[in-house]
Coordinates of C-alpha atoms and ligand atoms in Angstrom, one line a residue:
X1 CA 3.1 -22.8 34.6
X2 CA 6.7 -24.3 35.8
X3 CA 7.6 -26.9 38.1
X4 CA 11.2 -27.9 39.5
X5 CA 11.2 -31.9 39.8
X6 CA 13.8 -33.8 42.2
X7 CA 15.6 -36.9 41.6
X8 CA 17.5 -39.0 43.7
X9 CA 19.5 -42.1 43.9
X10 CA 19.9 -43.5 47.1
X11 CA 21.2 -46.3 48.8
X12 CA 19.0 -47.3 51.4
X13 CA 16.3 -50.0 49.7
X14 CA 12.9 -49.0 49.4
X15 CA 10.8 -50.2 46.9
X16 CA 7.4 -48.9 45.5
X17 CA 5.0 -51.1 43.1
X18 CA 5.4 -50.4 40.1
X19 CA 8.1 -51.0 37.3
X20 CA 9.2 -48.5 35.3
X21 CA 7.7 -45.1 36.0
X22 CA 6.7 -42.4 33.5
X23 CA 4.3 -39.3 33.7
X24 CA 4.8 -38.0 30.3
X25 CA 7.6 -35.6 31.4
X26 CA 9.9 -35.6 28.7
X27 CA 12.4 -33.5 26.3
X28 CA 10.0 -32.3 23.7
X29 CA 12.8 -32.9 20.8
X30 CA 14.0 -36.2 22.0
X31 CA 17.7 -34.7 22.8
X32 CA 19.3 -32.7 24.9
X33 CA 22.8 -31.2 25.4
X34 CA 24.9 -31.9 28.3
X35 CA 27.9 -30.2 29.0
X36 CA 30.4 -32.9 29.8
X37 CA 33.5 -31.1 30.9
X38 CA 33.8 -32.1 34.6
X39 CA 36.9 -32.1 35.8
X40 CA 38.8 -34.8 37.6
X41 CA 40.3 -38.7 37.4
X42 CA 38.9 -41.7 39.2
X43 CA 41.2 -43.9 41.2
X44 CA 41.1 -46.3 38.6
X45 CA 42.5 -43.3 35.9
X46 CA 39.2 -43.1 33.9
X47 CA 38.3 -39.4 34.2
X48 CA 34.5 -38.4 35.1
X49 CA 33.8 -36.7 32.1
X50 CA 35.1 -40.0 30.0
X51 CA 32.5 -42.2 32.5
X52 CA 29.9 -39.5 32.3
X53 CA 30.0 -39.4 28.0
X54 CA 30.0 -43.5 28.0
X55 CA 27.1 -43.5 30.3
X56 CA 25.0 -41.0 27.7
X57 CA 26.5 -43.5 24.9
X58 CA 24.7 -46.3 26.2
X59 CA 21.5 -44.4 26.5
X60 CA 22.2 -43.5 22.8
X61 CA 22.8 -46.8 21.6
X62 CA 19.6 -48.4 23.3
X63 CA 16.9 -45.6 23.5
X64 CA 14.8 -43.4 20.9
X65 CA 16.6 -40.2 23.3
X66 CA 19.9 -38.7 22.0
X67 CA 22.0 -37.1 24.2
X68 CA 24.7 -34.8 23.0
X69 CA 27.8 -33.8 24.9
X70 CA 29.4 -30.3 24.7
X71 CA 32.9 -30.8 25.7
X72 CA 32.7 -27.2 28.1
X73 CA 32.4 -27.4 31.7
X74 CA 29.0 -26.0 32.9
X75 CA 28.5 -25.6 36.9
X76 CA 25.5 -26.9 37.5
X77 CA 24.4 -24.6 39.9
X78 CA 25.0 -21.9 37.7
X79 CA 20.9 -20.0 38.9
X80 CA 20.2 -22.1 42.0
X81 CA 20.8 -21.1 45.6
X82 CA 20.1 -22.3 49.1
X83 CA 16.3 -22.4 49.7
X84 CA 15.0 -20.5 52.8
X85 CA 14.4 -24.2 53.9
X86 CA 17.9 -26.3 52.9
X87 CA 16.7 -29.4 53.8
X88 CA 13.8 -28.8 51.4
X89 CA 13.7 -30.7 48.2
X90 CA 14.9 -27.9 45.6
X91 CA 17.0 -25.1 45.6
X92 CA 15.7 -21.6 44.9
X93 CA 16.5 -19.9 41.7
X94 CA 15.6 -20.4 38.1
X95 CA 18.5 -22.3 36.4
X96 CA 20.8 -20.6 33.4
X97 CA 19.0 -23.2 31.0
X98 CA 21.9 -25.4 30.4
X99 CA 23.1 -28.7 31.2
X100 CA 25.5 -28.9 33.5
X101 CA 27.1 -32.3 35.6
X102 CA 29.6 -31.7 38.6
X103 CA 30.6 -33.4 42.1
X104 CA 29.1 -30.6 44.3
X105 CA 29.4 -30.5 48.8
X106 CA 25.8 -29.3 48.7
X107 CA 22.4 -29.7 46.4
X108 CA 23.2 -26.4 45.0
X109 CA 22.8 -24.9 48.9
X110 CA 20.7 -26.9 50.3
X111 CA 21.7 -30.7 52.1
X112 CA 21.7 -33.9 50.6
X113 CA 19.7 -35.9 52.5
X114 CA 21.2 -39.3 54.0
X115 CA 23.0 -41.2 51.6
X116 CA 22.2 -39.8 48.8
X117 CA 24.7 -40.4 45.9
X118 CA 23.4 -38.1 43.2
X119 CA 20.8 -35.4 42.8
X120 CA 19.1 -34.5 39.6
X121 CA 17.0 -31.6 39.0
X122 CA 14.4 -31.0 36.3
X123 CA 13.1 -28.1 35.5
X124 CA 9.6 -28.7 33.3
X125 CA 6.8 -26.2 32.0
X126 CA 3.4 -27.3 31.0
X127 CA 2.6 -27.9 27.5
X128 CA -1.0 -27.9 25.2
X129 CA -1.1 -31.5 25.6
X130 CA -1.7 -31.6 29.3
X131 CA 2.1 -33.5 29.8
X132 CA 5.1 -31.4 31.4
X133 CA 8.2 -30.2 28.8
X134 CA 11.4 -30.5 30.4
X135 CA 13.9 -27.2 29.8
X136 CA 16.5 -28.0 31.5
X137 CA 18.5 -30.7 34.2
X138 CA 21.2 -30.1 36.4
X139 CA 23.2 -33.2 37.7
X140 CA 24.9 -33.1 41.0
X141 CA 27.2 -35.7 42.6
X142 CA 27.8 -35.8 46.4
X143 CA 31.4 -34.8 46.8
X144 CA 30.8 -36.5 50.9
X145 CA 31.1 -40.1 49.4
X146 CA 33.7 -41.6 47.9
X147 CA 33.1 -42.9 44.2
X148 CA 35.4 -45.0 41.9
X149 CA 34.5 -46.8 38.5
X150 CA 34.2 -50.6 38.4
X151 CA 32.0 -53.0 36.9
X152 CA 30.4 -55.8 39.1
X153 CA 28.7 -55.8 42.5
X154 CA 28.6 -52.7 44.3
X155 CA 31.3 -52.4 46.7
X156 CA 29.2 -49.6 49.3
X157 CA 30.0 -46.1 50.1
X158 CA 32.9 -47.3 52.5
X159 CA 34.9 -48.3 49.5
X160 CA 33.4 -46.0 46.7
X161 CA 30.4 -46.3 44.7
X162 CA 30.6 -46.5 41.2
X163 CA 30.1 -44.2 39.8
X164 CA 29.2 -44.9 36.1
X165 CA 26.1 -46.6 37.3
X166 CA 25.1 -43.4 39.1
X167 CA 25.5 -41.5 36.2
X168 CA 23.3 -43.8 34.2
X169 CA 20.1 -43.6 37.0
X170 CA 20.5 -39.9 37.4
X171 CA 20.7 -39.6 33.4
X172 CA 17.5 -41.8 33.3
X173 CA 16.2 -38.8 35.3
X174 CA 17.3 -36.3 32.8
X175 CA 15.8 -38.4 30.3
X176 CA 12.6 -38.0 32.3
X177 CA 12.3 -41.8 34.0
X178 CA 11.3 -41.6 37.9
X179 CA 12.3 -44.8 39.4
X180 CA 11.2 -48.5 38.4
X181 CA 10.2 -51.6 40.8
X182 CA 12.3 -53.9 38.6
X183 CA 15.2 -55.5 41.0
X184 CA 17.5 -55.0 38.1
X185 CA 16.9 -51.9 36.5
X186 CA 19.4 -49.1 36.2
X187 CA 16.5 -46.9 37.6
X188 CA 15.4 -48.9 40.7
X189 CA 15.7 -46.9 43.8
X190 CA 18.8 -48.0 45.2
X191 CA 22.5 -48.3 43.1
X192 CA 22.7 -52.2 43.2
X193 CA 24.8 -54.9 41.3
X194 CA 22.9 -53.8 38.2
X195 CA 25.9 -51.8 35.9
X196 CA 24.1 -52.0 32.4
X197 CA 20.5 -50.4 31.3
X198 CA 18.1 -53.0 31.7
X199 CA 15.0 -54.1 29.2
X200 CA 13.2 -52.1 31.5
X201 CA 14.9 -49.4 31.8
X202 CA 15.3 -49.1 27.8
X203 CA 11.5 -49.6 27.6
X204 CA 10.3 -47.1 29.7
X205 CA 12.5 -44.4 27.6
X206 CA 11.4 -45.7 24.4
X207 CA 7.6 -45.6 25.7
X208 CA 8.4 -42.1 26.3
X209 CA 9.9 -41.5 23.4
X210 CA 7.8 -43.1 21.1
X211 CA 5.9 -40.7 20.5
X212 CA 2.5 -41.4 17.6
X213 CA 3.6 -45.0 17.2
X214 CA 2.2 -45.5 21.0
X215 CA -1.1 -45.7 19.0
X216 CA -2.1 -47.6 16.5
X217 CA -1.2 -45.6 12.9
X218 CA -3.1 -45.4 9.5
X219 CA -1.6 -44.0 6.5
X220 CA -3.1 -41.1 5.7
X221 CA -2.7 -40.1 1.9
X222 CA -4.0 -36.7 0.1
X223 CA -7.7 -37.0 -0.8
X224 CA -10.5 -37.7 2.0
X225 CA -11.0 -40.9 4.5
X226 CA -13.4 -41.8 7.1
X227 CA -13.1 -42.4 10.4
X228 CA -14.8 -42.6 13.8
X229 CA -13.8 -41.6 17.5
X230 CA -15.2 -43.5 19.8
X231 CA -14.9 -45.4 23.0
X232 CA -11.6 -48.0 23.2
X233 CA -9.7 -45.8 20.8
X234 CA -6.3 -44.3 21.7
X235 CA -5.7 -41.1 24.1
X236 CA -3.8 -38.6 24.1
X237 CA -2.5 -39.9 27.7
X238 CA -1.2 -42.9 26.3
X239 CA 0.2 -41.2 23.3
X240 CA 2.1 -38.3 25.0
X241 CA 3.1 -41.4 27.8
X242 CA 1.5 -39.4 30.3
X243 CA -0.1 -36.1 31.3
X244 CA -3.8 -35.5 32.0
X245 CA -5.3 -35.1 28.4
X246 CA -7.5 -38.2 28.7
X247 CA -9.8 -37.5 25.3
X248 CA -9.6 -40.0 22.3
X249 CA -7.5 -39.3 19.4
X250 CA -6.8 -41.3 15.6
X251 CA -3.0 -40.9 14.4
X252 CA -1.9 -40.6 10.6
X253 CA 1.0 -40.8 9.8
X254 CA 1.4 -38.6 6.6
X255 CA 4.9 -38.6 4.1
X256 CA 6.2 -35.8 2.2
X257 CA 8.5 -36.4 -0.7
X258 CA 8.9 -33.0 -1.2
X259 CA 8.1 -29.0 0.6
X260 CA 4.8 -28.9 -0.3
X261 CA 1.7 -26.6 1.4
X262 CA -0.5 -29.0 3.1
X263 CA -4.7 -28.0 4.1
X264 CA -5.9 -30.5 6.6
X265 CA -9.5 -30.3 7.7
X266 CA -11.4 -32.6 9.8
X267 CA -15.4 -32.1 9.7
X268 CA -18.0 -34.0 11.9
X269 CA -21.9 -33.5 12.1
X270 CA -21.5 -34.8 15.9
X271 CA -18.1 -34.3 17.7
X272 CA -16.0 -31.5 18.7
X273 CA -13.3 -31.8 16.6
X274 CA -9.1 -30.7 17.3
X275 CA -6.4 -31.3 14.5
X276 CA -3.1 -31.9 15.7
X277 CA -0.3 -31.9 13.3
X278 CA 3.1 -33.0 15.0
X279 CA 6.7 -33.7 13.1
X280 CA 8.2 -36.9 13.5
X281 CA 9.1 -36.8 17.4
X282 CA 5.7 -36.0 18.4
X283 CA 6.7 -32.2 18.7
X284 CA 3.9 -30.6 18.0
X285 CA 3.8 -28.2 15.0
X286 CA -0.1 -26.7 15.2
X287 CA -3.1 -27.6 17.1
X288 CA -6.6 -26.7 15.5
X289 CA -9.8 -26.6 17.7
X290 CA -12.2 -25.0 14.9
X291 CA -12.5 -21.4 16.8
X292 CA -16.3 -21.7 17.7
X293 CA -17.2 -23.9 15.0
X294 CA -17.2 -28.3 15.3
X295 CA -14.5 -28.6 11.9
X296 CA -11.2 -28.0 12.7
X297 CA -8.4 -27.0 9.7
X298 CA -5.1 -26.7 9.4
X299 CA -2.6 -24.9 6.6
X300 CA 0.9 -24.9 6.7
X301 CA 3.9 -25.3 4.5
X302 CA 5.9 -28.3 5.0
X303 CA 9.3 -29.8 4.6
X304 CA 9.6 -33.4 2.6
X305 CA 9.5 -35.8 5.7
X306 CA 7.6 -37.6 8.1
X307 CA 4.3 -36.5 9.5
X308 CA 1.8 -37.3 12.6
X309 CA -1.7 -35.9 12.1
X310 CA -4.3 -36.5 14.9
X311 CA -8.2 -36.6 14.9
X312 CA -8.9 -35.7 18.0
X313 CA -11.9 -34.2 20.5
X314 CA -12.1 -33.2 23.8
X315 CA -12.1 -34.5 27.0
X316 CA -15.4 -32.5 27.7
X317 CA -17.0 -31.5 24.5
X318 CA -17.2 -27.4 24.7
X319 CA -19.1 -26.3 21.2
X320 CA -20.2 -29.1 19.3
X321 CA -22.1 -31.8 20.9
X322 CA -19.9 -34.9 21.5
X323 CA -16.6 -36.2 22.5
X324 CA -17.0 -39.6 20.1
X325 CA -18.8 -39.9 16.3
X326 CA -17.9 -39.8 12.6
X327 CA -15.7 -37.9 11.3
X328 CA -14.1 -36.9 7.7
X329 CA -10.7 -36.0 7.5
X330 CA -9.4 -34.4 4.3
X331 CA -5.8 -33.7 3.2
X332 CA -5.2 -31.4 0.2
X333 CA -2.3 -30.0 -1.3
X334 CA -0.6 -27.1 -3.6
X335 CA 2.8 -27.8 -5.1
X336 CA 5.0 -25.8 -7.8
X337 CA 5.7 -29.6 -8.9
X338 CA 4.7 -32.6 -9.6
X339 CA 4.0 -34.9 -6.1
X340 CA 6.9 -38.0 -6.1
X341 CA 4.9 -40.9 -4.7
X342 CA 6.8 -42.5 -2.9
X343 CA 5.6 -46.0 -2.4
X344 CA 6.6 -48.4 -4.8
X345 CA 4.9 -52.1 -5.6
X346 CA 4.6 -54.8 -8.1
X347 CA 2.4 -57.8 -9.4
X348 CA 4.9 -60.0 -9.0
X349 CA 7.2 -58.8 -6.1
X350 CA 10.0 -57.2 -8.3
X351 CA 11.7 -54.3 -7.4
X352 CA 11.6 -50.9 -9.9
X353 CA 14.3 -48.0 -9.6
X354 CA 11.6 -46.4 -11.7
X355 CA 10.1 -42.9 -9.9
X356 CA 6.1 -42.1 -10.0
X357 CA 4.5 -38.8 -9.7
X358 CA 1.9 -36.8 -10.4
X359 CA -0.8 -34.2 -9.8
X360 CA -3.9 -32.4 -10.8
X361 CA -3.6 -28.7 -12.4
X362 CA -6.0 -26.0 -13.2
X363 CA -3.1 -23.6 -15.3
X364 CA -1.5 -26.4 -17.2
X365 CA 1.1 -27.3 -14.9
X366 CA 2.2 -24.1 -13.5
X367 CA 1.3 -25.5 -9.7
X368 CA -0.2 -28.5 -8.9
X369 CA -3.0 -29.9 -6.8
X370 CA -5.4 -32.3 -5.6
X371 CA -8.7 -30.1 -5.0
X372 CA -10.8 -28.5 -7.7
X373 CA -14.4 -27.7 -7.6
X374 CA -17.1 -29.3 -10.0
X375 CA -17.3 -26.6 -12.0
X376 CA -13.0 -26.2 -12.7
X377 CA -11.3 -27.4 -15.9
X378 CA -8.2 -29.5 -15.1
X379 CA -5.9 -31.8 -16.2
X380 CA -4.3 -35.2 -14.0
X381 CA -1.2 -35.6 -15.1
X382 CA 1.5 -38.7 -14.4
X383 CA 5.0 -38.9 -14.7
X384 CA 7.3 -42.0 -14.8
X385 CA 10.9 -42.2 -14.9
X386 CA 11.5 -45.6 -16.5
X387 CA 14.3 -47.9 -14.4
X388 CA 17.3 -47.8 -16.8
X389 CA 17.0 -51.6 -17.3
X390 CA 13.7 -51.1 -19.0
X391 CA 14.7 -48.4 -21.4
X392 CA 14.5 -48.5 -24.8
X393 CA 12.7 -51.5 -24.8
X394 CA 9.0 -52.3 -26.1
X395 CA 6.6 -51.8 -22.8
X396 CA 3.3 -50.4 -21.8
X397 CA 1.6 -48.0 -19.6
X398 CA -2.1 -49.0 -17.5
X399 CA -3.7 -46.4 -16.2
X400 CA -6.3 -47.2 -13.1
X401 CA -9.0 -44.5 -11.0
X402 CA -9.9 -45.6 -7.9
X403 CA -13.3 -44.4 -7.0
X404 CA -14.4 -43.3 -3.6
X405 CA -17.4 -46.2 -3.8
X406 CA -14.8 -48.7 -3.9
X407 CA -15.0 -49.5 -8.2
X408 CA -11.9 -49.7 -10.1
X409 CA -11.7 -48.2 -13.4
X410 CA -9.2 -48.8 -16.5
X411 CA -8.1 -46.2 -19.1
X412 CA -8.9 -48.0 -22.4
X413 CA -6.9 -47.2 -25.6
X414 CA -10.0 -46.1 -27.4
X415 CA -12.9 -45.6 -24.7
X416 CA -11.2 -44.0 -22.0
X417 CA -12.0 -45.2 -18.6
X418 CA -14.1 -48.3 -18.0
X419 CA -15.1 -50.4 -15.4
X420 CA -12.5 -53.4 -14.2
X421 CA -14.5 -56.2 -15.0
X422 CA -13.2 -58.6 -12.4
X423 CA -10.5 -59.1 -10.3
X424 CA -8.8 -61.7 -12.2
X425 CA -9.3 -59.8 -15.6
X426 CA -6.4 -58.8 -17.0
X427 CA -6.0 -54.8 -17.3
X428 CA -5.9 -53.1 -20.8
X429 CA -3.3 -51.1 -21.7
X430 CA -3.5 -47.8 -22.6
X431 CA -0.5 -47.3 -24.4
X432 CA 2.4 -49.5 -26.1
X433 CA 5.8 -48.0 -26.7
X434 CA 8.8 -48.5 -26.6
X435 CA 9.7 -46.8 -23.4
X436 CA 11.8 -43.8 -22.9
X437 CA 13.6 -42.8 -20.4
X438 CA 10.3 -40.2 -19.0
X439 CA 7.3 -41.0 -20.0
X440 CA 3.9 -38.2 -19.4
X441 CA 0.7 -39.8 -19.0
X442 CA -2.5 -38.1 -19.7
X443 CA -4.7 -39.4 -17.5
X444 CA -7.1 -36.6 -17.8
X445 CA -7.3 -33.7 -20.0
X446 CA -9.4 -30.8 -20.1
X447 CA -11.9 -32.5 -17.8
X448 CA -15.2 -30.5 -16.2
X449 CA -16.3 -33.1 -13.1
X450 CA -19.7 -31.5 -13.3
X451 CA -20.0 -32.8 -17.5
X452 CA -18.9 -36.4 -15.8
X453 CA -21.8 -36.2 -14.3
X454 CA -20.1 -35.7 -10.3
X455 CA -20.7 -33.0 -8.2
X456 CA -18.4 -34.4 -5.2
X457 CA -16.3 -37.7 -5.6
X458 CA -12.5 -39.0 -4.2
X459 CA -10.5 -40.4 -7.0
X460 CA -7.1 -42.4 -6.7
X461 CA -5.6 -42.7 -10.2
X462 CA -2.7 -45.3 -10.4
X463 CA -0.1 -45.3 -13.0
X464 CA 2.2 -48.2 -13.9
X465 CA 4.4 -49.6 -16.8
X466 CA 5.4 -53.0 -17.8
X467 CA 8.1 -54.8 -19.9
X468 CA 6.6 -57.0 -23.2
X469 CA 9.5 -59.9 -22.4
X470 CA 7.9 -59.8 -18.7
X471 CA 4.5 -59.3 -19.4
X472 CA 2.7 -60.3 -16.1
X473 CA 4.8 -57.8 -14.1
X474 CA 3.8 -54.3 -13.9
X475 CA 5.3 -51.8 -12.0
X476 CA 3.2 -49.2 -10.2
X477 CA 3.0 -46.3 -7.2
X478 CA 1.1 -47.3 -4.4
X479 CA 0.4 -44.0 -2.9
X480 CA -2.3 -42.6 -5.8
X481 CA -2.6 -39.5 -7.6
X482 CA -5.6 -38.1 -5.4
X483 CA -8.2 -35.8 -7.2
X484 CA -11.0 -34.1 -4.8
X485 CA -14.1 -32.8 -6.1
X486 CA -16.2 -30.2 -4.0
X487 CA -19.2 -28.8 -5.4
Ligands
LIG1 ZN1 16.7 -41.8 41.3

């Protein structure tokens, strides 16, 4: 489904009540391309193109949205013709699918309506979120009026409108802003003495932009957490900024060091669940509704970098039987290498240019993973490269598993892993060395979770390394080594 949008700025007042206006209409990357190569000087010697490029600049410097100029001249009008009806509010035609910015005598055919400075037109088509992606927009200045560029009040049509200002509302447009109620803002109605964006104009772009972070975000790390949709929680409408998908969603934000071949599933004995894994400007990669079942999975190959995955239902459950309840969402992984984890901590607040990883295997660290049944022989393995200042100098390595029932355990020199006795107790140290410059940890080897006595546990194992001339500093990875066990 497609729908042409019209934007004007206009210089009688009218004001509506509201401030700054969004529907979730937006660029789906964030950016767009605008050729820039319009021809002509203003009376004051600043050429249109050079006003047109400092006006995207400023939206650039303030905004999540990136605009890009191509230096080429594009006519915008280049697919649109008069309308059977000119006076009507867009031309006919389809566009070329480009950017293009121009003084024009006519929108494209059809009449600018009284006073109108500046004509923008959007060209949107629906997407699987309920919100409207916008493909392309066409900016077209009315050659009638007389335009110059100057900072300060607004000196009327009579003696030229500024035209950098104009370029900055009908840009807004293009960005995907409708007009605000704020006296001052860029996008208000009418062109006023207003020459700068505005806090609300810069808000309303960013709201639109922001993408995941409009909801509250967890960290979601491999292994398995819990979670519940239910009334209050975040929508998709408020995430997307818009749009008519009003059902309840839980954003995690997931971080790849590395390419590495993500399964996400989502399982509920209540609620119609949907998966929705997006990239880092809320583009989204996959949507899984679980075919006929109530889980929903996803699988997919993906690039080191920042994630967005979404628990989510429906508006109106259609399979399962609810739009709110429990839910489990998993995250499990295959990699031809050791995981990096990338969050780094300390006891005592020091820093570490030492790197963590690790990983579970099943063919002795040909590939590694996080998921083995009850019944496979693995190994967890860790992997520190020690901060050059530490090398070479006597040290030790702790070992910790973190167990889904919230108990720590400790690797132990000689008894392998016991419990933490208390908070305050200090942890025992599985090894002393003098540390090199890698250092392998065993954490497990050869292990069988069904001889440990667990069908189906979550396990976190931390590894960190200390100094002996700093001995109540350790350095460790906050992001644990997950291990899943499924019967
Ligand atoms: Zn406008």
């Amino acid at each position: 489904m497609r729908k042409w949008i019209v934007a004007a700025a206009i210089v009688a007042s009218t004001m509506s009540a509201y401030s700054y206006d969004i529907n979730g209409t937006r660029w789906p990357s964030a950016s767009t391309h605008i050729h820039t190569g319009m021809p002509g000087i203003s009376p004051s010697g600043v050429s249109w193109s050079q006003a047109l490029q400092s006006a995207m600049q400023e939206w650039n410097r303030n905004t999540l949205f990136t605009f890009d100029s191509i230096a080429s001249y594009r006519d915008p009008c280049a697919g649109y013709r008069s309308s059977s009806s000119p006076n009507s509010d867009f031309p006919a035609g389809n566009g070329d699918g480009l950017n293009g910015v121009d003084f024009t005598s006519s929108v494209c055919g059809n009449n600018y309506g009284a006073n109108v400075l500046a004509v923008t037109l959007v060209y949107t088509e629906s997407n699987r979120l309920g919100s409207w992606d916008i493909e392309e927009a066409d900016i077209v200045f009315n050659r009638n009026l007389v335009f110059d560029i100057y900072d300060g009040p607004i000196r009327g049509t009579t003696n030229a409108t500024d035209f950098t200002r104009v370029a900055l509302h009908e840009l807004g447009h293009v960005i995907g802003l409708g007009h605000s109620n704020s006296p001052q803002a860029i996008m208000r109605p009418s062109i006023g003495s207003t020459f700068t964006l505005q806090a609300d104009d810069i808000d309303g772009a960013n709201r639109l932009y922001g993408g995941f972070t409009n909801c509250p975000v967890a960290r979601l790390d491999f292994g398995s957490v819990s979670g519940q949709l239910q009334s209050g929680d975040c929508t998709v409408q408020t995430l997307m900024a818009g749009g008519t998908d009003t059902s309840l969603v839980d954003v995690y934000q997931l971080e790849l060091q590395q390419t590495t071949q993500v399964s996400l599933s989502m399982t509920s004995p209540s609620l119609d669940s949907v998966l929705v894994l997006m990239n880092s400007k809320s583009q989204v990669i996959e949507i899984d509704d679980g075919g006929q079942g109530c889980n929903s999975s996803i699988n997919r190959t993906l690039a080191a970098g920042t994630y967005a995955v979404l628990a989510n239902t429906f508006v109106s459950p259609t399979k399962c039987l609810g739009k709110s309840g429990p839910y489990q969402l998993t995250a499990s992984y295959q990699s031809s290498t050791l995981l990096t984890q990338g969050r780094k901590t300390s006891f005592l607040g020091g820093t570490t240019a030492a790197i963590f990883s690790g990983g579970v295997t099943i063919n002795n660290g040909q590939s590694y993973r996080n998921a083995v049944t009850s019944t496979q022989k693995f190994d967890v393995v860790g992997r520190i490269t020690i901060d050059p200042l530490h090398r070479n100098k006597p040290g030790f390595i702790v070992v910790a598993a973190l167990l889904d029932d919230g108990n720590i355990l400790v690797k132990h020199p000689l008894n392998g892993f016991v419990p933490l006795m208390s908070e305050s107790a200090s942890i025992p140290i599985a090894t002393s060395k003098v540390l090199g410059s890698i250092e392998t940890v065993d954490i497990l080897s050869n292990a069988v979770a069904a001889q440990m006595g667990f069908s189906q546990i979550t396990v976190g194992f931390l590894v960190g390394y200390g100094v002996n001339e700093n001995p109540g500093e350790l350095y460790f990875h906050e992001e644990p080594i997950s291990l899943v066990v499924t019967p």
